[in-house]
Amino acid sequence: MQVCKDYLHIFLDMGDALLNSGAEIFRVEDTLNRMGYACGATQMNVFVITSSIVITIEFPGEAAQTQTRRIREGGGNDFTKLEQLNDLSRRFCSHPVSPAELQKEFDMINTDKSHPLWRLLGTILATCSFTFFYGGGLSDAIAAGIGAVLIWTFQQYLRPLCMNEVTFQFTASFLTGCVICCFTLLCPVLHIDKIMIGDIMLLIPGLMSTNAIRDVLIGDTLSGIIRLIASLLLAAALALGFMGSIILFRRFGL
């Protein structure tokens, strides 16, 4: 009975980590089902939506055990962790190990976070690339890079203070838009549209909307609709934030 509970707790942690790394609903359910049967379960029932995971596992000669995990964090896009978790699940399915050993390997993956400076470098590189792609010049790319540093700072320190992702999206886009408007007021040669496009790309919920469409096509209609509505709300907050900053600075002749 205790072994069943131990595996159940680890599976919930795995599902939570997969969801917050950008995994699709089908991938999470399939991974947990395969791992459950690999460790000797006779019956596995996994139900996953973007905000909850429910797992029922039954071992031979034991009563079924059910646990629920409320997912409170927003979805991320840590593909490195996602790949490592997938590799762990495949190795476990091929050669099952004890709950303690599985927990140890999972903790090593889950606590291994990339250095914030690498994220900052990637943020700046993406922003400058999109600015050049949409016709901006070198000065526009530099201004967009400064905006990217600001967005990275918001993601590191402002996001934990916001009550939800929509609030953060609006606040970050509005403040970033105000800074960009200040740049264009001080330096009229800058192109506000090119700079904003480069910075907007960092906040667009592209992965969320893509996974929403994929969930619907696979058959996970409920999860797909939830994700689609969430992505639309985030996109609307993003647009309103930048629009608000532009409207605010119109009185200064921008």
GROMACS .gro file of C-alpha atoms in nm, residues 8 35 79 118 191 194 221:
model
    7
    8LEU     CA    1   0.126   0.798  -0.694
   35MET     CA    2   0.482   0.459  -1.608
   79PHE     CA    3   1.194   2.223  -2.354
  118TRP     CA    4   2.125   3.248  -2.031
  191HIS     CA    5   1.062   5.330  -3.533
  194LYS     CA    6   0.948   4.785  -3.523
  221THR     CA    7  -1.169   1.923  -2.608
   0.00000   0.00000   0.00000
